mmCIF file of C-alpha atoms in Angstrom:
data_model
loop_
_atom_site.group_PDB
_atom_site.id
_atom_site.type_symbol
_atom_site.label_atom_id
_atom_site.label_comp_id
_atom_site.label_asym_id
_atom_site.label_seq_id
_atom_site.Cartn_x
_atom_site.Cartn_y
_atom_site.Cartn_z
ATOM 1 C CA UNK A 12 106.886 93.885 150.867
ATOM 2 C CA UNK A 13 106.076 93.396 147.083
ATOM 3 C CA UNK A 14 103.296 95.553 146.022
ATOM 4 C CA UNK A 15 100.726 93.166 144.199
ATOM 5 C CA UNK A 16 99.754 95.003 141.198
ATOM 6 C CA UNK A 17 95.923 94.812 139.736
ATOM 7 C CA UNK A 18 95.017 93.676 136.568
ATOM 8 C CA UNK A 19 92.824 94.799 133.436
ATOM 9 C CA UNK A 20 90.082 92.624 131.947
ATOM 10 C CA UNK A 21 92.515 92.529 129.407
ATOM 11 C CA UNK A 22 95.747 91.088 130.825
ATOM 12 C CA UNK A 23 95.537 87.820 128.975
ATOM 13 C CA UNK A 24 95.140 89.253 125.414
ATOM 14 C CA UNK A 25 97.722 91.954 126.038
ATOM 15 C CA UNK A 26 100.024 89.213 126.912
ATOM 16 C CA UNK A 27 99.301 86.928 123.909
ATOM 17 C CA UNK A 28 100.003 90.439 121.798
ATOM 18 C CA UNK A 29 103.452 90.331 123.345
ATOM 19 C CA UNK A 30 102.927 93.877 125.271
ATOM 20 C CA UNK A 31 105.310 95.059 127.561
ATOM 21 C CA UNK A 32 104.131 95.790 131.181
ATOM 22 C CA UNK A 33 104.959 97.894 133.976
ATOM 23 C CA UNK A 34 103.582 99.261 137.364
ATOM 24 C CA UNK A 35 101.050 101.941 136.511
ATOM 25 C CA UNK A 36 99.236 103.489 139.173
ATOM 26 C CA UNK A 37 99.002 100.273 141.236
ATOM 27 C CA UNK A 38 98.059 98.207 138.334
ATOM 28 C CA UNK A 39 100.145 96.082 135.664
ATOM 29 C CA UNK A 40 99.504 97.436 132.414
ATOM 30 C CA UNK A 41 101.271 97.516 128.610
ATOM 31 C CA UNK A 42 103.261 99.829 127.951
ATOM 32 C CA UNK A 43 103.755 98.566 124.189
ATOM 33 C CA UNK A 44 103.379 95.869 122.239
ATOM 34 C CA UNK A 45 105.758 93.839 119.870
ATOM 35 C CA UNK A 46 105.704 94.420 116.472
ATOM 36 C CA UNK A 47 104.785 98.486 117.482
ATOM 37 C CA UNK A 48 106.752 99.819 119.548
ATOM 38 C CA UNK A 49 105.930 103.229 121.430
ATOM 39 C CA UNK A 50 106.603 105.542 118.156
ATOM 40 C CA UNK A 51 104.430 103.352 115.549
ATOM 41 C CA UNK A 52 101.853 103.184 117.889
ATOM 42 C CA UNK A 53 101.868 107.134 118.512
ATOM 43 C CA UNK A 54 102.280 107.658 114.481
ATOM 44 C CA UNK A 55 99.312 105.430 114.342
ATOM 45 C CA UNK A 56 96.871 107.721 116.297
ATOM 46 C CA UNK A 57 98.099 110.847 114.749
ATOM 47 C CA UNK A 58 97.656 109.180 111.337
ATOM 48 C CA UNK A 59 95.028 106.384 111.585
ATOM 49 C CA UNK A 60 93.586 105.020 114.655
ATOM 50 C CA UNK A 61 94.785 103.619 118.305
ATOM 51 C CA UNK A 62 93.143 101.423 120.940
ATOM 52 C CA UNK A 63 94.084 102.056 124.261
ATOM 53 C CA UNK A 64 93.224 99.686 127.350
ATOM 54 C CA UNK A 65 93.228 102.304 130.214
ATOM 55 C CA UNK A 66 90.751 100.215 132.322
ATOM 56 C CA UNK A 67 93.236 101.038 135.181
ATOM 57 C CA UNK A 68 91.406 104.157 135.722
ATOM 58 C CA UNK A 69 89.176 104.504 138.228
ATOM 59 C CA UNK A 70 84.710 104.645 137.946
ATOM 60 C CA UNK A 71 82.467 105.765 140.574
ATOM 61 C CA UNK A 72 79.113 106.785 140.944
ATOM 62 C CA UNK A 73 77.562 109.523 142.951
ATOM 63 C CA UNK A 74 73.837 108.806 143.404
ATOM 64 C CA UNK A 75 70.695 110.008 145.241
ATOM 65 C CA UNK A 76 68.305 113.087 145.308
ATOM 66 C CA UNK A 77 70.202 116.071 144.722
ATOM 67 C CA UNK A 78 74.094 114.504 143.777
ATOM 68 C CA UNK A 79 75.223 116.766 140.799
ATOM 69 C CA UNK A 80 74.503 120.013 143.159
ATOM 70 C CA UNK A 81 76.376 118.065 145.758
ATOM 71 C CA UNK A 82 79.175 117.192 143.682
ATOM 72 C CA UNK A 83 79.065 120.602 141.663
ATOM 73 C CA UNK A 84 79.822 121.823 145.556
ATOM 74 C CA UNK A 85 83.089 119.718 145.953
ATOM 75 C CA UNK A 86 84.541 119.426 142.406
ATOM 76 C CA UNK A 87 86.046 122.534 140.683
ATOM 77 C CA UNK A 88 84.482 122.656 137.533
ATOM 78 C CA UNK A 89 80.637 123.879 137.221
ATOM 79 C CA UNK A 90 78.432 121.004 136.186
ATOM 80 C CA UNK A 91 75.499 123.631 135.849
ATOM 81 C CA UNK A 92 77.660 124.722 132.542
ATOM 82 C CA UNK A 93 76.300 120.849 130.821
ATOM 83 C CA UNK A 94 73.372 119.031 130.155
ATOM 84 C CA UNK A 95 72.823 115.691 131.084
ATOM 85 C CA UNK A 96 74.464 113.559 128.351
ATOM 86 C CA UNK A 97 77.465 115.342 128.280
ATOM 87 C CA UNK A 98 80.658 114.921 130.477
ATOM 88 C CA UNK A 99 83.238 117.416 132.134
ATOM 89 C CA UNK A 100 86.732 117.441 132.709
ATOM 90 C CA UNK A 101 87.331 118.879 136.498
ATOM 91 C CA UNK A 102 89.714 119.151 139.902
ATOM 92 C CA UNK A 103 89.005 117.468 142.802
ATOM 93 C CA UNK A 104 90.947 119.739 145.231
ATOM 94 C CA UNK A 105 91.910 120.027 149.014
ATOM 95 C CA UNK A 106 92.056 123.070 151.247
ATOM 96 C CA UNK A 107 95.098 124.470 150.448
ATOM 97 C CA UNK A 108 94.582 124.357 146.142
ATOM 98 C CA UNK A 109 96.217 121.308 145.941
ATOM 99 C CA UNK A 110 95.157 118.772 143.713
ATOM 100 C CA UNK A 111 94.342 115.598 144.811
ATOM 101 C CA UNK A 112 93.401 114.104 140.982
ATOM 102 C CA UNK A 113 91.920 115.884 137.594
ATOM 103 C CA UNK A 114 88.835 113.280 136.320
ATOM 104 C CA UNK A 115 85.924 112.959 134.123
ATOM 105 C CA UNK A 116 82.576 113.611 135.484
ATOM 106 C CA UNK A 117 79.526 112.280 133.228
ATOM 107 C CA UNK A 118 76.215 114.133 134.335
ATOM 108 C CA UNK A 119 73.663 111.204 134.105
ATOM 109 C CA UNK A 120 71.143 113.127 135.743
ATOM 110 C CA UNK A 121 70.519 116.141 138.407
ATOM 111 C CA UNK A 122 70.122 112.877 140.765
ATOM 112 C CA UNK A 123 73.435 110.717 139.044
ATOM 113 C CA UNK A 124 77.342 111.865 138.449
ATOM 114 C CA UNK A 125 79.250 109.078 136.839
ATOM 115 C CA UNK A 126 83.116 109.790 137.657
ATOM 116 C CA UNK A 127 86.188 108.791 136.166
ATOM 117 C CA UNK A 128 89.292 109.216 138.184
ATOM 118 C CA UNK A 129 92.666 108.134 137.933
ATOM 119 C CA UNK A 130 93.568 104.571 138.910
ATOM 120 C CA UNK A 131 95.798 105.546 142.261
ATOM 121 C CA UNK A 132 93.680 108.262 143.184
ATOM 122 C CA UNK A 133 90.061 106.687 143.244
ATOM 123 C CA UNK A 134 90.199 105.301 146.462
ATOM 124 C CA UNK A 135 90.993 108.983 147.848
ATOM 125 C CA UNK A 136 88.411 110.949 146.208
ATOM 126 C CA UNK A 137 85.663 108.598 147.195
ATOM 127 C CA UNK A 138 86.811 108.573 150.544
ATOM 128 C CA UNK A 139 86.151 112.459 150.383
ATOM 129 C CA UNK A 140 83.290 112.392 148.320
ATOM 130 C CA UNK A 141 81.548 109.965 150.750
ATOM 131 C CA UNK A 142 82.753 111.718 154.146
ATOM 132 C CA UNK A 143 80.832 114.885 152.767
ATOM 133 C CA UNK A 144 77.909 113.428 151.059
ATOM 134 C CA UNK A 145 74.532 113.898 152.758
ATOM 135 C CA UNK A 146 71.898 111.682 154.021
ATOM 136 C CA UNK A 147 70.260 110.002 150.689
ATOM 137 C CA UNK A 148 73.527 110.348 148.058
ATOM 138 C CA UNK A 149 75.843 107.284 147.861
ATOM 139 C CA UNK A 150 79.205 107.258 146.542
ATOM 140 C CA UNK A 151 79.765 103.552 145.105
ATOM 141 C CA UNK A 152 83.595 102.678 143.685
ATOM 142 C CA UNK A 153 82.580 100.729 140.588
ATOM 143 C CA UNK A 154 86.284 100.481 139.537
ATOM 144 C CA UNK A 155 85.840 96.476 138.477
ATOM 145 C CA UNK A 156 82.738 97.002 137.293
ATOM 146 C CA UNK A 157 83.642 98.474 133.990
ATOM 147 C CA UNK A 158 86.469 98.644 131.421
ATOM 148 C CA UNK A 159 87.643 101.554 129.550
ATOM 149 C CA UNK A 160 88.471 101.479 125.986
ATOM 150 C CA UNK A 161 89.739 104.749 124.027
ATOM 151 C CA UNK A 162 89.662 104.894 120.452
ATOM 152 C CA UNK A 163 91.773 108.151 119.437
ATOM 153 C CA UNK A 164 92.953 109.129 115.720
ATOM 154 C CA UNK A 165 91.135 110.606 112.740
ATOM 155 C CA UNK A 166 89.652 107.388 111.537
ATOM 156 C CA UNK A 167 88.340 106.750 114.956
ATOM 157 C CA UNK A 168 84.714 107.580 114.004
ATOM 158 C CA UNK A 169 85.315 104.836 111.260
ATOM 159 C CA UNK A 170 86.613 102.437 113.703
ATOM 160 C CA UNK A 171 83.544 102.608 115.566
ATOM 161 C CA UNK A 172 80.896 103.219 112.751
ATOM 162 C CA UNK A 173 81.839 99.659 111.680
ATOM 163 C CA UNK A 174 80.876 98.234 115.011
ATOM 164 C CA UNK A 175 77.830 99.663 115.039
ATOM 165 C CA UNK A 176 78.633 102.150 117.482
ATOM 166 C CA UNK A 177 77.229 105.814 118.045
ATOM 167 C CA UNK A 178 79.917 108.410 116.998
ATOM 168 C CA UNK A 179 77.708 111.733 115.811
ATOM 169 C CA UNK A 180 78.242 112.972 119.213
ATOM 170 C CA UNK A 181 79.127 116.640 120.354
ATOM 171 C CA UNK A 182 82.883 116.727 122.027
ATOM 172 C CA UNK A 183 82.129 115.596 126.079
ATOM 173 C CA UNK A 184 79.206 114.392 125.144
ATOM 174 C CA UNK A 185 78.154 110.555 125.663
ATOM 175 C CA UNK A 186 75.528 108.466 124.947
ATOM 176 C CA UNK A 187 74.442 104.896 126.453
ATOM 177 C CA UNK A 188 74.375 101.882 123.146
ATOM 178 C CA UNK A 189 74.511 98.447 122.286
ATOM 179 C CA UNK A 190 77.104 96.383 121.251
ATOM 180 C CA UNK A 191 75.963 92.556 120.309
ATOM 181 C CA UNK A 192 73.376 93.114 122.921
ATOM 182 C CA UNK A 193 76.005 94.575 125.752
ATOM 183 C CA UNK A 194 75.261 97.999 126.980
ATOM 184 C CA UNK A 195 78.369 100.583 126.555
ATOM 185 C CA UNK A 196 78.409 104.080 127.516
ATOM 186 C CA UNK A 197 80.462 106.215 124.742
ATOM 187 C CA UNK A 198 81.821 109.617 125.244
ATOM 188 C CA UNK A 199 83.690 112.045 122.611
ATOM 189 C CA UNK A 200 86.542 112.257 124.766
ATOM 190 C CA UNK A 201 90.072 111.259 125.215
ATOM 191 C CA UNK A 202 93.762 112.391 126.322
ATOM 192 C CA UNK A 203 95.662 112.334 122.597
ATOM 193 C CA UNK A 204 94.754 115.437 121.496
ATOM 194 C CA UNK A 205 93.222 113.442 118.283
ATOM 195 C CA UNK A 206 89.676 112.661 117.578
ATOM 196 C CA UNK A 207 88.149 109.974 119.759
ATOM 197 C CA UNK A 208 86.191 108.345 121.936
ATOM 198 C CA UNK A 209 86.227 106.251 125.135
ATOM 199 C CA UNK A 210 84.386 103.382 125.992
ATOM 200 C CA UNK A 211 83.216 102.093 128.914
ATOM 201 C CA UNK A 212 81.773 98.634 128.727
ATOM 202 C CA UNK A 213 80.913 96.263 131.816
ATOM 203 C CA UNK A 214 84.337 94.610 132.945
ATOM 204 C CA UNK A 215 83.601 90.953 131.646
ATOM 205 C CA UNK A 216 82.383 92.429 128.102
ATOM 206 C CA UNK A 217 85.710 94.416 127.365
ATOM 207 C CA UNK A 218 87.469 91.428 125.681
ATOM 208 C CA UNK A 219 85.329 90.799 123.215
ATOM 209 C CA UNK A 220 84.396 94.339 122.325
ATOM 210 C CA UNK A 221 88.442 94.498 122.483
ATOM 211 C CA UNK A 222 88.997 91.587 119.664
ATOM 212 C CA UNK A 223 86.371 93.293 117.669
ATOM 213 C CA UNK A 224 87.706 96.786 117.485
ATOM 214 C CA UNK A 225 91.697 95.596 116.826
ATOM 215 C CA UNK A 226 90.154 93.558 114.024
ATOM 216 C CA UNK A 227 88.066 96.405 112.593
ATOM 217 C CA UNK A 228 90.979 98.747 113.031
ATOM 218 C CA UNK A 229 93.877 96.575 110.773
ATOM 219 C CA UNK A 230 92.365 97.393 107.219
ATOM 220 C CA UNK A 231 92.263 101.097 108.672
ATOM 221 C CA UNK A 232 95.404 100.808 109.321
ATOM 222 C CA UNK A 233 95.108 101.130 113.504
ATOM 223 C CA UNK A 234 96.638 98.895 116.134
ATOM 224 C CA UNK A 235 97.163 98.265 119.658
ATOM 225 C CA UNK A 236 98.603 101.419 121.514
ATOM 226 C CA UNK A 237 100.241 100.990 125.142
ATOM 227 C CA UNK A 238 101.060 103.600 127.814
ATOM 228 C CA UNK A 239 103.629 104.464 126.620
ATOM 229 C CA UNK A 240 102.497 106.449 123.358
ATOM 230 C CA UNK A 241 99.610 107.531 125.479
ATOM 231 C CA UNK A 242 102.368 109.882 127.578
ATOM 232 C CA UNK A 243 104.376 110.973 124.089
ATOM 233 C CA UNK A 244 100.613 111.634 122.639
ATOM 234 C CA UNK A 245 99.529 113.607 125.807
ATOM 235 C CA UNK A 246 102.922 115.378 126.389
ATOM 236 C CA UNK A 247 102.931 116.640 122.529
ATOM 237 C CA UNK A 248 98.916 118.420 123.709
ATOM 238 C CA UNK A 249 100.176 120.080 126.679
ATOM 239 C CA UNK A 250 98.028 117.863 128.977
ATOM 240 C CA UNK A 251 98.661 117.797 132.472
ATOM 241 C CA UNK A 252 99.904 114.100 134.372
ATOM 242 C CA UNK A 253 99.011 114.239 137.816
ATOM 243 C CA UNK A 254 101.265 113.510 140.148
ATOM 244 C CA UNK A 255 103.641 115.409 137.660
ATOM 245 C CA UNK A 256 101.892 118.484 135.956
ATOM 246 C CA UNK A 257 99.505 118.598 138.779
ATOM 247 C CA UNK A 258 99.744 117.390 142.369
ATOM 248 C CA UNK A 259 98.655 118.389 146.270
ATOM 249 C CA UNK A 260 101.976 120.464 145.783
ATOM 250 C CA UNK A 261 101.199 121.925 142.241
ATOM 251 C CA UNK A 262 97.388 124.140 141.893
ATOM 252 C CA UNK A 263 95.422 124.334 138.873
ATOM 253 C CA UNK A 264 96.253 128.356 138.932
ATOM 254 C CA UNK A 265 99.555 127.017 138.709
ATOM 255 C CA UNK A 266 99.456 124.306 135.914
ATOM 256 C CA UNK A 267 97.386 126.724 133.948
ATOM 257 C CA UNK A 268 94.235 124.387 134.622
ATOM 258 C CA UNK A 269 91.921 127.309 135.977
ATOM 259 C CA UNK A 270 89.963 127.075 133.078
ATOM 260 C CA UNK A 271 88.622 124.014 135.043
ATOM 261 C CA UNK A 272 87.689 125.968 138.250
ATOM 262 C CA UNK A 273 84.289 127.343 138.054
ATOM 263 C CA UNK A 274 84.753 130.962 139.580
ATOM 264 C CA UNK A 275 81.977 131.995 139.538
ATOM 265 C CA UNK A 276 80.428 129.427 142.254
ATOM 266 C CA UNK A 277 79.384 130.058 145.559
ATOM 267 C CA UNK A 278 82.241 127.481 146.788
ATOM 268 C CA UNK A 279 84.059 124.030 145.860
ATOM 269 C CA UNK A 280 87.235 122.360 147.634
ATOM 270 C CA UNK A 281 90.061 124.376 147.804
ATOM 271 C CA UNK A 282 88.233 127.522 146.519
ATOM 272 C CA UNK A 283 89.446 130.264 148.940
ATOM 273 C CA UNK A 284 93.335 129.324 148.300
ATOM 274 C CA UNK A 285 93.124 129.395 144.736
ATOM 275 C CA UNK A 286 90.918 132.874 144.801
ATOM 276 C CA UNK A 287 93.656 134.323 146.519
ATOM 277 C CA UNK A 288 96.140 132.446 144.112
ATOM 278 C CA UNK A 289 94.644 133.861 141.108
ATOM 279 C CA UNK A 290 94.117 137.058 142.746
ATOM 280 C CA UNK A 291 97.553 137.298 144.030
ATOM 281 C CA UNK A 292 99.318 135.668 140.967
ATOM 282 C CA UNK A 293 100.915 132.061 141.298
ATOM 283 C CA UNK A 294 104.645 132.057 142.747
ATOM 284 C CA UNK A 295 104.967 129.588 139.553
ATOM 285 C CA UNK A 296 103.695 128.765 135.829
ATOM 286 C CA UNK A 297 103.719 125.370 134.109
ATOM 287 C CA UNK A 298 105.172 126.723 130.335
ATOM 288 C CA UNK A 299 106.274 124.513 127.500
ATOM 289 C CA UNK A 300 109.555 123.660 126.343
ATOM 290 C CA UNK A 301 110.716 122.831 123.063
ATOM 291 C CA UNK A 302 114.460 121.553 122.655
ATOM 292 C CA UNK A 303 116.482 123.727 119.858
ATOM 293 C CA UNK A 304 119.034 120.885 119.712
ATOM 294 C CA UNK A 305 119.401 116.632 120.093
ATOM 295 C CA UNK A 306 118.047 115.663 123.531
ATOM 296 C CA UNK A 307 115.456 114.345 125.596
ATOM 297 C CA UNK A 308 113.904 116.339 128.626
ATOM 298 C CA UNK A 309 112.801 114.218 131.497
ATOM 299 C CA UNK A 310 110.993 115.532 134.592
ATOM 300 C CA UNK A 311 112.737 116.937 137.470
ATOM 301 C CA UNK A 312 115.499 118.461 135.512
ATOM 302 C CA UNK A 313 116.513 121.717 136.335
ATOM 303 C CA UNK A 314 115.822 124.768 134.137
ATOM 304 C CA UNK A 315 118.737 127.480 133.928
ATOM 305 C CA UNK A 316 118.378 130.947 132.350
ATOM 306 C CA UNK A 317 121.367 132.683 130.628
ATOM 307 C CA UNK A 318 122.940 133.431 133.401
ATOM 308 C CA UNK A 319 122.930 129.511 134.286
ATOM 309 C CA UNK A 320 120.806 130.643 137.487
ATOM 310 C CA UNK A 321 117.686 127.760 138.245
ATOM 311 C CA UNK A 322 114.373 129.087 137.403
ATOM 312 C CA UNK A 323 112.169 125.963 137.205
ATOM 313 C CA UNK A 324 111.765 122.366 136.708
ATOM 314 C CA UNK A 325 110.730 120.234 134.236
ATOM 315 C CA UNK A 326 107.708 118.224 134.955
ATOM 316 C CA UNK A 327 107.108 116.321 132.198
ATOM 317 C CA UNK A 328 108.863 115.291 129.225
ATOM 318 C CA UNK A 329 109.827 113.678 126.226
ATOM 319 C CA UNK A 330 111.071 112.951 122.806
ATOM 320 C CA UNK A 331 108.592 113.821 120.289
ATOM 321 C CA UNK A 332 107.462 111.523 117.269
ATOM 322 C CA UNK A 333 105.542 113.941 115.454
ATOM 323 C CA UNK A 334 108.223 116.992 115.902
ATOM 324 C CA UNK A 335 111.107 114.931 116.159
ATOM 325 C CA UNK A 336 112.260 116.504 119.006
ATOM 326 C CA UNK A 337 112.479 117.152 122.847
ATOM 327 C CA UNK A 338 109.860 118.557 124.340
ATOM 328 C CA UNK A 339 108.975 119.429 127.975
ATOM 329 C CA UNK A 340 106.511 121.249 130.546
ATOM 330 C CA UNK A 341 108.438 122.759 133.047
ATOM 331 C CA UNK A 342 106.986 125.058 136.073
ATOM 332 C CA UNK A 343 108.892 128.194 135.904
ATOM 333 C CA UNK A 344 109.588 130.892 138.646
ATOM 334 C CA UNK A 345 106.927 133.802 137.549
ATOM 335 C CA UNK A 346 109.773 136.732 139.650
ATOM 336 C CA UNK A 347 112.239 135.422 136.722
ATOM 337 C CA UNK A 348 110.108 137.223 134.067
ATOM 338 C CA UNK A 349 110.777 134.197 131.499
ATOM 339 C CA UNK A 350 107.796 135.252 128.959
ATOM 340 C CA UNK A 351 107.156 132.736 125.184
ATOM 341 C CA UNK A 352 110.272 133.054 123.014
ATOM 342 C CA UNK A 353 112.823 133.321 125.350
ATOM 343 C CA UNK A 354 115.661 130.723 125.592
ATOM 344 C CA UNK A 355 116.531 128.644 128.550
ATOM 345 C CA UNK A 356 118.352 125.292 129.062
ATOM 346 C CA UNK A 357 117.907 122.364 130.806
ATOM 347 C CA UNK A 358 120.142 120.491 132.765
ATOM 348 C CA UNK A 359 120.027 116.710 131.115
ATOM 349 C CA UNK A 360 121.822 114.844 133.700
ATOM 350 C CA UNK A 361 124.794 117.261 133.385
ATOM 351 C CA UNK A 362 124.396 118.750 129.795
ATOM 352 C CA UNK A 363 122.769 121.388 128.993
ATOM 353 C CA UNK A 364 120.009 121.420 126.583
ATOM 354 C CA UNK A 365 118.956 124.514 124.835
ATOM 355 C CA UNK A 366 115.585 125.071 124.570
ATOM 356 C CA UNK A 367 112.425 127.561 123.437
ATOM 357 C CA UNK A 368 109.847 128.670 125.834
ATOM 358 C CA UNK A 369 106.552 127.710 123.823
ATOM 359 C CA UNK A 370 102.833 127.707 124.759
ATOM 360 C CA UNK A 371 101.349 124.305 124.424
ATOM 361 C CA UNK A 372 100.079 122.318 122.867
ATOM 362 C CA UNK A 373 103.500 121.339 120.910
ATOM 363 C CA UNK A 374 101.624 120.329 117.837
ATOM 364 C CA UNK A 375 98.175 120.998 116.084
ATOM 365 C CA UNK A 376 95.290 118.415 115.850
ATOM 366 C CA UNK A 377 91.348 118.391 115.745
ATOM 367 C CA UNK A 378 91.105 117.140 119.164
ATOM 368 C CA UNK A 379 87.139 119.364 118.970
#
């Protein structure tokens, strides 16, 4: 049976920009757009100034006396590290250290947690989040209820200055405005590495506040920006995919996303396995690779050391159109000993692809 795919707000004008679409996370969304193209688009974030639709991803809100301690309790992160006003990237695990998605939580208030999943995965963590929530906090999936906009690139504070829109904001933090008498909630964040901001405006208002940014953005020199230079953009950063770099099979320890696991709480899902994880050492390491020759790494390729023995597998990669090369994360073996500098290949559907073990991110920005 066919899968019947959601759609954005936004569906109509994507189509009338001639965007390409595919399946994304159980929705139909562009992946680029004619006249662009997946490498202009990522040259104009890195340069000028993108617009991303990502209003696939998912919005819930945790409310009622008491809901940041109670999420603080399930989620990795530590919410007790931010004020309200300012938003946190965290884990929402399971028992064993998986990962059942990475999100954005907004800290409204001690009494309201404003979270920001990904689009497959929303169902799932409100599904936990409500099973564990006391008497008094509600979990509510708002994921029609708003759209989300992200404006990334160096001119993105100009982009939004000329709508009128707040942008002297700390990075994470967000700040409820107008817009032409709409309410949107705008947060220094994003997943390009670049400056930027994402916007969250109610569902039926994200066309026009759509048509206003692309035509603020053409004398900047921005444009439209699909999916698909959202993965070259995130890939050249380092930043985890789940389902890729992160997954129920693949811990934060692992993926080098401990930084988002508050050790020092009492308790949050999953927080005995990954103790012992990070006491113990993880079995595996997500490292980056960068190609030394022509070719582009893909996930799920084998990676070989000099001997041509396995030691890994790429998770994510890519050709690169800032570096102008292949690049790759890859979760390597920790008993092989690969450390930064060493050479290993990849197996690209039969040839093999020499490559440098780096430490993302692949190329430097002023994401902060």
């Amino acid at each position: 049976m066919t899968e019947t795919l959601r759609t954005s707000p936004l569906a109509a004008a994507h189509a009338e920009l001639g965007a390409t679409f595919a399946p994304f996370g159980g929705w139909e969304m562009p992946i680029q757009y004619t006249g662009g193209g997946v490498v202009a688009e990522h040259t104009a974030v890195r340069e000028a100034v993108g617009v991303f639709d990502v209003s696939h991803l998912g919005k819930a809100l945790v409310a009622g006396p008491g809901a940041a301690e109670f999420v603080n309790s399930c989620l990795t992160n530590d919410l007790r590290k931010i004020d309200a006003g300012q938003a946190q990237y965290t884990l929402c695990c399971v028992e064993s250290g998986g990962v059942v998605d990475d999100l954005i939580a907004y800290l409204v208030s001690d009494d309201e947690v404003f979270l920001v999943p990904n689009a497959s995965n929303t169902a799932e963590v409100c599904r936990m989040l409500s099973a564990a929530a006391p008497e008094g906090v509600a979990v509510t999936e708002q994921h029609a209820d708003y759209g989300v906009l992200a404006v990334q690139g160096p001119k993105a504070s100009e982009l939004l200055e000329a709508l009128g829109l707040p942008t002297k904001l700390d990075y994470m933090a967000f700040a409820d405005a107008e817009w032409e008498g709409r309410t949107v909630r705008v947060c220094r964040t994003g997943y390009t590495g670049e400056h930027g901001f994402e916007l969250l405006p109610k569902w039926d208002d994200t066309p026009a506040l759509w048509s206003a940014l692309l035509a603020a953005a053409e004398p900047l020199g921005g444009r439209a920006c699909g999916l698909g230079a959202r993965d070259t953009l995130r890939t050249e950063m380092g930043y985890p995919l789940h389902g890729q770099d992160l997954s129920l099979e693949i811990s934060p320890v692992q993926a080098g996303s401990g930084w988002a696991v508050g050790w020092k709480k009492d308790s949050f899902w999953g927080h005995e396995a990954l103790r012992a994880e990070k006491a113990n050492g993880p079995a595996r390491k997500l490292f980056g690779l960068r190609a030394l020759e022509r070719g582009v790494p893909r996930s799920h390729m084998n990676v070989l050391n000099a001997a041509g023995e396995k030691v890994g597998e790429s998770t994510s990669g890519t050709f690169s159109p800032t570096l102008k090369i292949g690049v790759a994360l890859a979760l390597l073996d920790t008993s092989a000993g690969v450390k930064i500098g060493d050479e290993l290949t990849l197996d690209v559907r039969g040839r093999s692809l020499r490559c440098e073990v780096v430490k993302p991110p692949f190329v430097q920005t002023n994401v902060k």
